[in-house]
Amino acid sequence: MGRKFFVGGNWKMNGSLVQIDGILKNLHDSSLSDDTEIVVSPPALYLSYVRKAAKQNIGVAAQNCYKVASGAFTGEISPAMIKDIGCEWVIIGHSERRNIFGEKDELIGEKVAHALSANVKVIACIGELLSEREAGKTQEVVFRQIKAIADKISDWSKVVIAYEPVWAIGTGKTATPQQAQEVHNQLRAWLKENVSVDVAESTRIIYGGSVNAKNCRELAAEGDIDGFLVGGASLKPEFVQIVNARL
């Protein structure tokens, strides 16, 4: 398959200059797998600082962006700005953006399209609520969400799909490796049927939702899990063990 393992650290609204220095020191002082692509995602205020302080083998992602290059959109940042300070990635469609800030599938698709047009790579997030899983609607929800994204993608080589069941984010609950693999396999089959065989085989589909040093190796052993988008554990020393989950 040749899909390079990918581990992203989403720091969310956490961190200070002192804390960031500690996180980066831990990464810089550790032996990290050359077979893992590593991307960290600090709050927007710290993007420039992290890009300058982090080694070049560590990518840096914004946690969000808007769908246009500039304008009267107070509080937003654009892909052009992300690129301007040397960052390469943006997370789009995280469940917290969807469920706390009310972002809809259509807007997320538009953001993905604009980020790619600005040559910023995208970690595109999808995932179902607990109520949707319990109602047997997981496949319906994630297929709807990925279609809204896929319809806007011009270059799949610049996209990573992150499956994050909302009920497993920050709850301490993790989808079992079998539950996660099942959805990842379904998503890959959807890409094969609706995009192309090449895209299905080459696109990395990563898992997010209470990933930690204890469960990462078992999850990473599944055939369609190509890495992780890590929340709380990315702020801790154990992030190194998650990066090295396949060693």
PDB file of C-alpha atoms in Angstrom:
ATOM      1  CA  MET A   1       0.000   0.000   0.000  1.00  0.00           C
ATOM      2  CA  GLY A   2       2.794   2.409   0.871  1.00  0.00           C
ATOM      3  CA  ARG A   3       0.695   4.661   3.116  1.00  0.00           C
ATOM      4  CA  LYS A   4       3.056   6.411   5.530  1.00  0.00           C
ATOM      5  CA  PHE A   5       1.904   6.279   9.145  1.00  0.00           C
ATOM      6  CA  PHE A   6       0.631   9.705  10.247  1.00  0.00           C
ATOM      7  CA  VAL A   7       0.289  11.032  13.799  1.00  0.00           C
ATOM      8  CA  GLY A   8      -1.175  14.451  14.480  1.00  0.00           C
ATOM      9  CA  GLY A   9      -1.265  16.159  17.857  1.00  0.00           C
ATOM     10  CA  ASN A  10      -4.256  18.475  18.263  1.00  0.00           C
ATOM     11  CA  TRP A  11      -3.468  20.680  21.252  1.00  0.00           C
ATOM     12  CA  LYS A  12      -6.917  22.322  21.090  1.00  0.00           C
ATOM     13  CA  MET A  13      -7.226  25.420  23.340  1.00  0.00           C
ATOM     14  CA  ASN A  14      -4.285  24.419  25.522  1.00  0.00           C
ATOM     15  CA  GLY A  15      -0.736  25.563  25.975  1.00  0.00           C
ATOM     16  CA  SER A  16       1.537  28.429  26.943  1.00  0.00           C
ATOM     17  CA  LEU A  17       5.014  29.339  25.758  1.00  0.00           C
ATOM     18  CA  VAL A  18       6.512  27.435  28.680  1.00  0.00           C
ATOM     19  CA  GLN A  19       4.333  24.380  28.108  1.00  0.00           C
ATOM     20  CA  ILE A  20       5.036  24.407  24.364  1.00  0.00           C
ATOM     21  CA  ASP A  21       8.785  24.533  24.998  1.00  0.00           C
ATOM     22  CA  GLY A  22       8.400  21.427  27.154  1.00  0.00           C
ATOM     23  CA  ILE A  23       6.364  19.538  24.548  1.00  0.00           C
ATOM     24  CA  LEU A  24       8.845  20.338  21.785  1.00  0.00           C
ATOM     25  CA  LYS A  25      11.846  19.489  23.966  1.00  0.00           C
ATOM     26  CA  ASN A  26      10.333  16.080  24.643  1.00  0.00           C
ATOM     27  CA  LEU A  27       9.895  15.494  20.897  1.00  0.00           C
ATOM     28  CA  HIS A  28      13.343  16.814  19.993  1.00  0.00           C
ATOM     29  CA  ASP A  29      15.082  14.729  22.666  1.00  0.00           C
ATOM     30  CA  SER A  30      13.260  11.505  21.759  1.00  0.00           C
ATOM     31  CA  SER A  31      13.964   8.928  19.090  1.00  0.00           C
ATOM     32  CA  LEU A  32      11.040   9.243  16.662  1.00  0.00           C
ATOM     33  CA  SER A  33      10.200   6.748  13.946  1.00  0.00           C
ATOM     34  CA  ASP A  34      11.348   7.838  10.482  1.00  0.00           C
ATOM     35  CA  ASP A  35       8.348   5.919   9.164  1.00  0.00           C
ATOM     36  CA  THR A  36       5.853   8.246  10.860  1.00  0.00           C
ATOM     37  CA  GLU A  37       4.818  11.671   9.589  1.00  0.00           C
ATOM     38  CA  ILE A  38       4.361  13.922  12.622  1.00  0.00           C
ATOM     39  CA  VAL A  39       2.214  17.070  12.717  1.00  0.00           C
ATOM     40  CA  VAL A  40       1.383  19.189  15.772  1.00  0.00           C
ATOM     41  CA  SER A  41      -1.478  21.652  15.914  1.00  0.00           C
ATOM     42  CA  PRO A  42      -1.186  24.495  18.445  1.00  0.00           C
ATOM     43  CA  PRO A  43      -3.693  27.303  18.977  1.00  0.00           C
ATOM     44  CA  ALA A  44      -3.501  29.952  16.234  1.00  0.00           C
ATOM     45  CA  LEU A  45      -1.660  32.421  18.488  1.00  0.00           C
ATOM     46  CA  TYR A  46       1.282  30.012  18.749  1.00  0.00           C
ATOM     47  CA  LEU A  47       1.502  28.770  15.149  1.00  0.00           C
ATOM     48  CA  SER A  48       4.412  31.001  14.172  1.00  0.00           C
ATOM     49  CA  TYR A  49       6.305  30.287  17.403  1.00  0.00           C
ATOM     50  CA  VAL A  50       5.918  26.523  17.028  1.00  0.00           C
ATOM     51  CA  ARG A  51       6.918  26.573  13.356  1.00  0.00           C
ATOM     52  CA  LYS A  52      10.129  28.414  14.211  1.00  0.00           C
ATOM     53  CA  ALA A  53      10.892  26.310  17.306  1.00  0.00           C
ATOM     54  CA  ALA A  54      10.042  22.849  15.992  1.00  0.00           C
ATOM     55  CA  LYS A  55      12.462  20.767  13.955  1.00  0.00           C
ATOM     56  CA  GLN A  56      11.683  20.581  10.263  1.00  0.00           C
ATOM     57  CA  ASN A  57      10.700  16.911  10.492  1.00  0.00           C
ATOM     58  CA  ILE A  58       7.675  18.014  12.542  1.00  0.00           C
ATOM     59  CA  GLY A  59       4.831  19.537  10.543  1.00  0.00           C
ATOM     60  CA  VAL A  60       2.627  22.270  11.979  1.00  0.00           C
ATOM     61  CA  ALA A  61      -1.129  22.565  11.434  1.00  0.00           C
ATOM     62  CA  ALA A  62      -3.668  25.244  12.201  1.00  0.00           C
ATOM     63  CA  GLN A  63      -6.759  23.962  14.009  1.00  0.00           C
ATOM     64  CA  ASN A  64      -9.182  25.736  11.679  1.00  0.00           C
ATOM     65  CA  CYS A  65      -9.420  28.223   8.833  1.00  0.00           C
ATOM     66  CA  TYR A  66     -12.043  30.098   6.846  1.00  0.00           C
ATOM     67  CA  LYS A  67     -13.130  29.574   3.256  1.00  0.00           C
ATOM     68  CA  VAL A  68     -11.711  32.760   1.723  1.00  0.00           C
ATOM     69  CA  ALA A  69      -8.292  34.420   1.585  1.00  0.00           C
ATOM     70  CA  SER A  70      -9.116  37.673   3.401  1.00  0.00           C
ATOM     71  CA  GLY A  71     -11.946  39.991   4.355  1.00  0.00           C
ATOM     72  CA  ALA A  72     -14.234  41.202   7.122  1.00  0.00           C
ATOM     73  CA  PHE A  73     -14.335  37.962   9.125  1.00  0.00           C
ATOM     74  CA  THR A  74     -13.365  38.892  12.671  1.00  0.00           C
ATOM     75  CA  GLY A  75     -11.587  36.144  14.559  1.00  0.00           C
ATOM     76  CA  GLU A  76     -10.889  33.953  11.527  1.00  0.00           C
ATOM     77  CA  ILE A  77      -7.628  33.017   9.809  1.00  0.00           C
ATOM     78  CA  SER A  78      -7.108  32.071   6.179  1.00  0.00           C
ATOM     79  CA  PRO A  79      -5.052  29.351   4.496  1.00  0.00           C
ATOM     80  CA  ALA A  80      -2.945  32.131   2.943  1.00  0.00           C
ATOM     81  CA  MET A  81      -1.996  33.275   6.440  1.00  0.00           C
ATOM     82  CA  ILE A  82      -1.193  29.713   7.521  1.00  0.00           C
ATOM     83  CA  LYS A  83       1.071  29.360   4.499  1.00  0.00           C
ATOM     84  CA  ASP A  84       2.609  32.797   5.014  1.00  0.00           C
ATOM     85  CA  ILE A  85       4.113  31.834   8.379  1.00  0.00           C
ATOM     86  CA  GLY A  86       5.513  28.577   7.049  1.00  0.00           C
ATOM     87  CA  CYS A  87       2.881  26.103   8.225  1.00  0.00           C
ATOM     88  CA  GLU A  88       1.757  23.294   5.951  1.00  0.00           C
ATOM     89  CA  TRP A  89      -1.456  21.845   7.345  1.00  0.00           C
ATOM     90  CA  VAL A  90      -4.909  22.713   8.658  1.00  0.00           C
ATOM     91  CA  ILE A  91      -7.479  20.634  10.537  1.00  0.00           C
ATOM     92  CA  ILE A  92     -10.965  21.119   9.090  1.00  0.00           C
ATOM     93  CA  GLY A  93     -14.299  19.784  10.326  1.00  0.00           C
ATOM     94  CA  HIS A  94     -13.246  18.690  13.804  1.00  0.00           C
ATOM     95  CA  SER A  95     -16.254  17.504  15.797  1.00  0.00           C
ATOM     96  CA  GLU A  96     -15.873  20.436  18.182  1.00  0.00           C
ATOM     97  CA  ARG A  97     -16.180  22.839  15.234  1.00  0.00           C
ATOM     98  CA  ARG A  98     -19.220  20.918  14.035  1.00  0.00           C
ATOM     99  CA  ASN A  99     -20.994  20.363  17.342  1.00  0.00           C
ATOM    100  CA  ILE A 100     -19.991  23.358  19.491  1.00  0.00           C
ATOM    101  CA  PHE A 101     -19.682  26.016  16.800  1.00  0.00           C
ATOM    102  CA  GLY A 102     -22.358  24.670  14.466  1.00  0.00           C
ATOM    103  CA  GLU A 103     -20.313  24.211  11.301  1.00  0.00           C
ATOM    104  CA  LYS A 104     -22.273  22.338   8.633  1.00  0.00           C
ATOM    105  CA  ASP A 105     -21.096  19.855   6.011  1.00  0.00           C
ATOM    106  CA  GLU A 106     -21.393  22.445   3.225  1.00  0.00           C
ATOM    107  CA  LEU A 107     -19.150  24.985   4.989  1.00  0.00           C
ATOM    108  CA  ILE A 108     -16.591  22.296   5.830  1.00  0.00           C
ATOM    109  CA  GLY A 109     -16.488  21.269   2.178  1.00  0.00           C
ATOM    110  CA  GLU A 110     -15.949  24.873   1.121  1.00  0.00           C
ATOM    111  CA  LYS A 111     -13.123  25.261   3.637  1.00  0.00           C
ATOM    112  CA  VAL A 112     -11.430  22.115   2.337  1.00  0.00           C
ATOM    113  CA  ALA A 113     -11.673  23.346  -1.252  1.00  0.00           C
ATOM    114  CA  HIS A 114     -10.196  26.735  -0.418  1.00  0.00           C
ATOM    115  CA  ALA A 115      -7.381  25.368   1.734  1.00  0.00           C
ATOM    116  CA  LEU A 116      -6.303  23.017  -1.048  1.00  0.00           C
ATOM    117  CA  SER A 117      -6.477  25.823  -3.608  1.00  0.00           C
ATOM    118  CA  ALA A 118      -4.081  27.776  -1.363  1.00  0.00           C
ATOM    119  CA  ASN A 119      -1.723  24.772  -1.305  1.00  0.00           C
ATOM    120  CA  VAL A 120      -2.346  23.989   2.362  1.00  0.00           C
ATOM    121  CA  LYS A 121      -2.713  20.287   3.184  1.00  0.00           C
ATOM    122  CA  VAL A 122      -5.858  19.200   5.016  1.00  0.00           C
ATOM    123  CA  ILE A 123      -6.677  16.865   7.895  1.00  0.00           C
ATOM    124  CA  ALA A 124     -10.406  16.457   7.269  1.00  0.00           C
ATOM    125  CA  CYS A 125     -12.412  15.150  10.234  1.00  0.00           C
ATOM    126  CA  ILE A 126     -15.590  13.090  10.239  1.00  0.00           C
ATOM    127  CA  GLY A 127     -17.417  11.084  12.894  1.00  0.00           C
ATOM    128  CA  GLU A 128     -20.745  10.240  14.461  1.00  0.00           C
ATOM    129  CA  LEU A 129     -22.393  11.199  17.755  1.00  0.00           C
ATOM    130  CA  LEU A 130     -23.164   8.542  20.364  1.00  0.00           C
ATOM    131  CA  SER A 131     -26.882   8.878  19.605  1.00  0.00           C
ATOM    132  CA  GLU A 132     -26.176   8.279  15.922  1.00  0.00           C
ATOM    133  CA  ARG A 133     -24.082   5.170  16.630  1.00  0.00           C
ATOM    134  CA  GLU A 134     -26.746   3.792  18.968  1.00  0.00           C
ATOM    135  CA  ALA A 135     -29.353   4.392  16.256  1.00  0.00           C
ATOM    136  CA  GLY A 136     -27.290   2.401  13.769  1.00  0.00           C
ATOM    137  CA  LYS A 137     -26.547   5.483  11.663  1.00  0.00           C
ATOM    138  CA  THR A 138     -22.724   5.494  11.802  1.00  0.00           C
ATOM    139  CA  GLN A 139     -22.273   4.582   8.144  1.00  0.00           C
ATOM    140  CA  GLU A 140     -24.980   7.007   6.982  1.00  0.00           C
ATOM    141  CA  VAL A 141     -23.398   9.890   8.914  1.00  0.00           C
ATOM    142  CA  VAL A 142     -19.774   9.329   7.958  1.00  0.00           C
ATOM    143  CA  PHE A 143     -20.645   8.714   4.304  1.00  0.00           C
ATOM    144  CA  ARG A 144     -22.612  11.990   4.212  1.00  0.00           C
ATOM    145  CA  GLN A 145     -19.714  13.841   5.816  1.00  0.00           C
ATOM    146  CA  ILE A 146     -17.030  12.357   3.565  1.00  0.00           C
ATOM    147  CA  LYS A 147     -19.105  13.057   0.439  1.00  0.00           C
ATOM    148  CA  ALA A 148     -19.326  16.758   1.360  1.00  0.00           C
ATOM    149  CA  ILE A 149     -15.531  16.779   1.602  1.00  0.00           C
ATOM    150  CA  ALA A 150     -14.750  14.492  -1.353  1.00  0.00           C
ATOM    151  CA  ASP A 151     -16.833  16.595  -3.730  1.00  0.00           C
ATOM    152  CA  LYS A 152     -14.467  19.511  -3.053  1.00  0.00           C
ATOM    153  CA  ILE A 153     -11.097  17.745  -3.204  1.00  0.00           C
ATOM    154  CA  SER A 154      -8.857  18.611  -6.126  1.00  0.00           C
ATOM    155  CA  ASP A 155      -5.734  16.759  -4.973  1.00  0.00           C
ATOM    156  CA  TRP A 156      -6.124  13.731  -2.710  1.00  0.00           C
ATOM    157  CA  SER A 157      -2.376  13.521  -2.078  1.00  0.00           C
ATOM    158  CA  LYS A 158      -2.765  16.593   0.153  1.00  0.00           C
ATOM    159  CA  VAL A 159      -5.591  15.156   2.279  1.00  0.00           C
ATOM    160  CA  VAL A 160      -5.694  12.932   5.346  1.00  0.00           C
ATOM    161  CA  ILE A 161      -9.105  11.733   6.548  1.00  0.00           C
ATOM    162  CA  ALA A 162      -9.522  11.552  10.329  1.00  0.00           C
ATOM    163  CA  TYR A 163     -12.315   9.334  11.637  1.00  0.00           C
ATOM    164  CA  GLU A 164     -13.204  10.572  15.111  1.00  0.00           C
ATOM    165  CA  PRO A 165     -16.291   9.074  16.737  1.00  0.00           C
ATOM    166  CA  VAL A 166     -17.559  11.977  18.828  1.00  0.00           C
ATOM    167  CA  TRP A 167     -18.491   9.701  21.707  1.00  0.00           C
ATOM    168  CA  ALA A 168     -14.812   8.735  22.082  1.00  0.00           C
ATOM    169  CA  ILE A 169     -13.282  12.229  22.088  1.00  0.00           C
ATOM    170  CA  GLY A 170     -12.116  13.394  25.501  1.00  0.00           C
ATOM    171  CA  THR A 171     -14.344  10.837  27.209  1.00  0.00           C
ATOM    172  CA  GLY A 172     -11.760   8.183  27.965  1.00  0.00           C
ATOM    173  CA  LYS A 173     -13.844   5.841  25.807  1.00  0.00           C
ATOM    174  CA  THR A 174     -12.087   4.479  22.756  1.00  0.00           C
ATOM    175  CA  ALA A 175     -13.612   2.652  19.848  1.00  0.00           C
ATOM    176  CA  THR A 176     -12.268  -0.878  19.986  1.00  0.00           C
ATOM    177  CA  PRO A 177      -9.691  -1.647  17.304  1.00  0.00           C
ATOM    178  CA  GLN A 178     -12.370  -3.743  15.613  1.00  0.00           C
ATOM    179  CA  GLN A 179     -14.955  -0.913  15.707  1.00  0.00           C
ATOM    180  CA  ALA A 180     -12.464   1.580  14.317  1.00  0.00           C
ATOM    181  CA  GLN A 181     -11.201  -0.832  11.641  1.00  0.00           C
ATOM    182  CA  GLU A 182     -14.764  -1.553  10.525  1.00  0.00           C
ATOM    183  CA  VAL A 183     -15.507   2.113   9.859  1.00  0.00           C
ATOM    184  CA  HIS A 184     -12.103   2.750   8.264  1.00  0.00           C
ATOM    185  CA  ASN A 185     -12.676  -0.221   5.961  1.00  0.00           C
ATOM    186  CA  GLN A 186     -16.127   1.105   5.035  1.00  0.00           C
ATOM    187  CA  LEU A 187     -14.675   4.534   4.300  1.00  0.00           C
ATOM    188  CA  ARG A 188     -11.987   3.043   2.080  1.00  0.00           C
ATOM    189  CA  ALA A 189     -14.643   1.041   0.223  1.00  0.00           C
ATOM    190  CA  TRP A 190     -16.654   4.253  -0.226  1.00  0.00           C
ATOM    191  CA  LEU A 191     -13.613   5.997  -1.723  1.00  0.00           C
ATOM    192  CA  LYS A 192     -13.048   3.066  -4.054  1.00  0.00           C
ATOM    193  CA  GLU A 193     -16.634   3.159  -5.280  1.00  0.00           C
ATOM    194  CA  ASN A 194     -17.135   6.922  -5.409  1.00  0.00           C
ATOM    195  CA  VAL A 195     -13.685   8.350  -6.187  1.00  0.00           C
ATOM    196  CA  SER A 196     -11.159   5.794  -7.472  1.00  0.00           C
ATOM    197  CA  VAL A 197      -9.253   2.666  -6.579  1.00  0.00           C
ATOM    198  CA  ASP A 198      -5.994   4.644  -6.489  1.00  0.00           C
ATOM    199  CA  VAL A 199      -7.402   7.218  -4.065  1.00  0.00           C
ATOM    200  CA  ALA A 200      -8.863   4.485  -1.866  1.00  0.00           C
ATOM    201  CA  GLU A 201      -5.525   2.706  -1.652  1.00  0.00           C
ATOM    202  CA  SER A 202      -3.318   5.778  -1.181  1.00  0.00           C
ATOM    203  CA  THR A 203      -5.399   8.023   1.118  1.00  0.00           C
ATOM    204  CA  ARG A 204      -4.499   7.816   4.775  1.00  0.00           C
ATOM    205  CA  ILE A 205      -7.429   7.328   7.132  1.00  0.00           C
ATOM    206  CA  ILE A 206      -6.403   8.003  10.711  1.00  0.00           C
ATOM    207  CA  TYR A 207      -8.276   7.439  13.969  1.00  0.00           C
ATOM    208  CA  GLY A 208      -8.975   9.943  16.732  1.00  0.00           C
ATOM    209  CA  GLY A 209     -10.713   9.481  20.053  1.00  0.00           C
ATOM    210  CA  SER A 210      -8.957   8.992  23.401  1.00  0.00           C
ATOM    211  CA  VAL A 211      -5.828   7.502  21.800  1.00  0.00           C
ATOM    212  CA  ASN A 212      -3.065   6.982  24.355  1.00  0.00           C
ATOM    213  CA  ALA A 213       0.113   5.014  24.952  1.00  0.00           C
ATOM    214  CA  LYS A 214      -1.860   2.021  26.247  1.00  0.00           C
ATOM    215  CA  ASN A 215      -4.135   1.492  23.252  1.00  0.00           C
ATOM    216  CA  CYS A 216      -2.149   2.900  20.323  1.00  0.00           C
ATOM    217  CA  ARG A 217      -0.270  -0.254  19.339  1.00  0.00           C
ATOM    218  CA  GLU A 218      -3.381  -2.410  19.117  1.00  0.00           C
ATOM    219  CA  LEU A 219      -5.167   0.242  17.050  1.00  0.00           C
ATOM    220  CA  ALA A 220      -2.126   0.739  14.807  1.00  0.00           C
ATOM    221  CA  ALA A 221      -2.036  -2.978  14.019  1.00  0.00           C
ATOM    222  CA  GLU A 222      -5.326  -2.766  12.100  1.00  0.00           C
ATOM    223  CA  GLY A 223      -4.895  -2.761   8.341  1.00  0.00           C
ATOM    224  CA  ASP A 224      -6.948   0.326   7.508  1.00  0.00           C
ATOM    225  CA  ILE A 225      -5.828   2.505  10.437  1.00  0.00           C
ATOM    226  CA  ASP A 226      -3.018   4.661   9.061  1.00  0.00           C
ATOM    227  CA  GLY A 227      -2.290   6.696  12.167  1.00  0.00           C
ATOM    228  CA  PHE A 228      -3.925   8.919  14.741  1.00  0.00           C
ATOM    229  CA  LEU A 229      -5.191  12.397  15.505  1.00  0.00           C
ATOM    230  CA  VAL A 230      -4.393  12.694  19.205  1.00  0.00           C
ATOM    231  CA  GLY A 231      -5.944  15.156  21.642  1.00  0.00           C
ATOM    232  CA  GLY A 232      -5.011  15.255  25.326  1.00  0.00           C
ATOM    233  CA  ALA A 233      -2.195  12.723  25.071  1.00  0.00           C
ATOM    234  CA  SER A 234      -0.386  14.945  22.537  1.00  0.00           C
ATOM    235  CA  LEU A 235       0.340  17.368  25.386  1.00  0.00           C
ATOM    236  CA  LYS A 236       2.088  14.644  27.396  1.00  0.00           C
ATOM    237  CA  PRO A 237       5.374  12.726  27.103  1.00  0.00           C
ATOM    238  CA  GLU A 238       3.433   9.624  26.023  1.00  0.00           C
ATOM    239  CA  PHE A 239       2.871  11.269  22.611  1.00  0.00           C
ATOM    240  CA  VAL A 240       6.284   9.856  21.654  1.00  0.00           C
ATOM    241  CA  GLN A 241       5.019   6.313  22.262  1.00  0.00           C
ATOM    242  CA  ILE A 242       2.016   7.013  20.044  1.00  0.00           C
ATOM    243  CA  VAL A 243       4.258   8.355  17.275  1.00  0.00           C
ATOM    244  CA  ASN A 244       6.263   5.120  17.574  1.00  0.00           C
ATOM    245  CA  ALA A 245       3.198   2.856  17.755  1.00  0.00           C
ATOM    246  CA  ARG A 246       4.383   0.745  14.829  1.00  0.00           C
ATOM    247  CA  LEU A 247       7.980   0.282  15.964  1.00  0.00           C
TER     248      LEU A 247
END
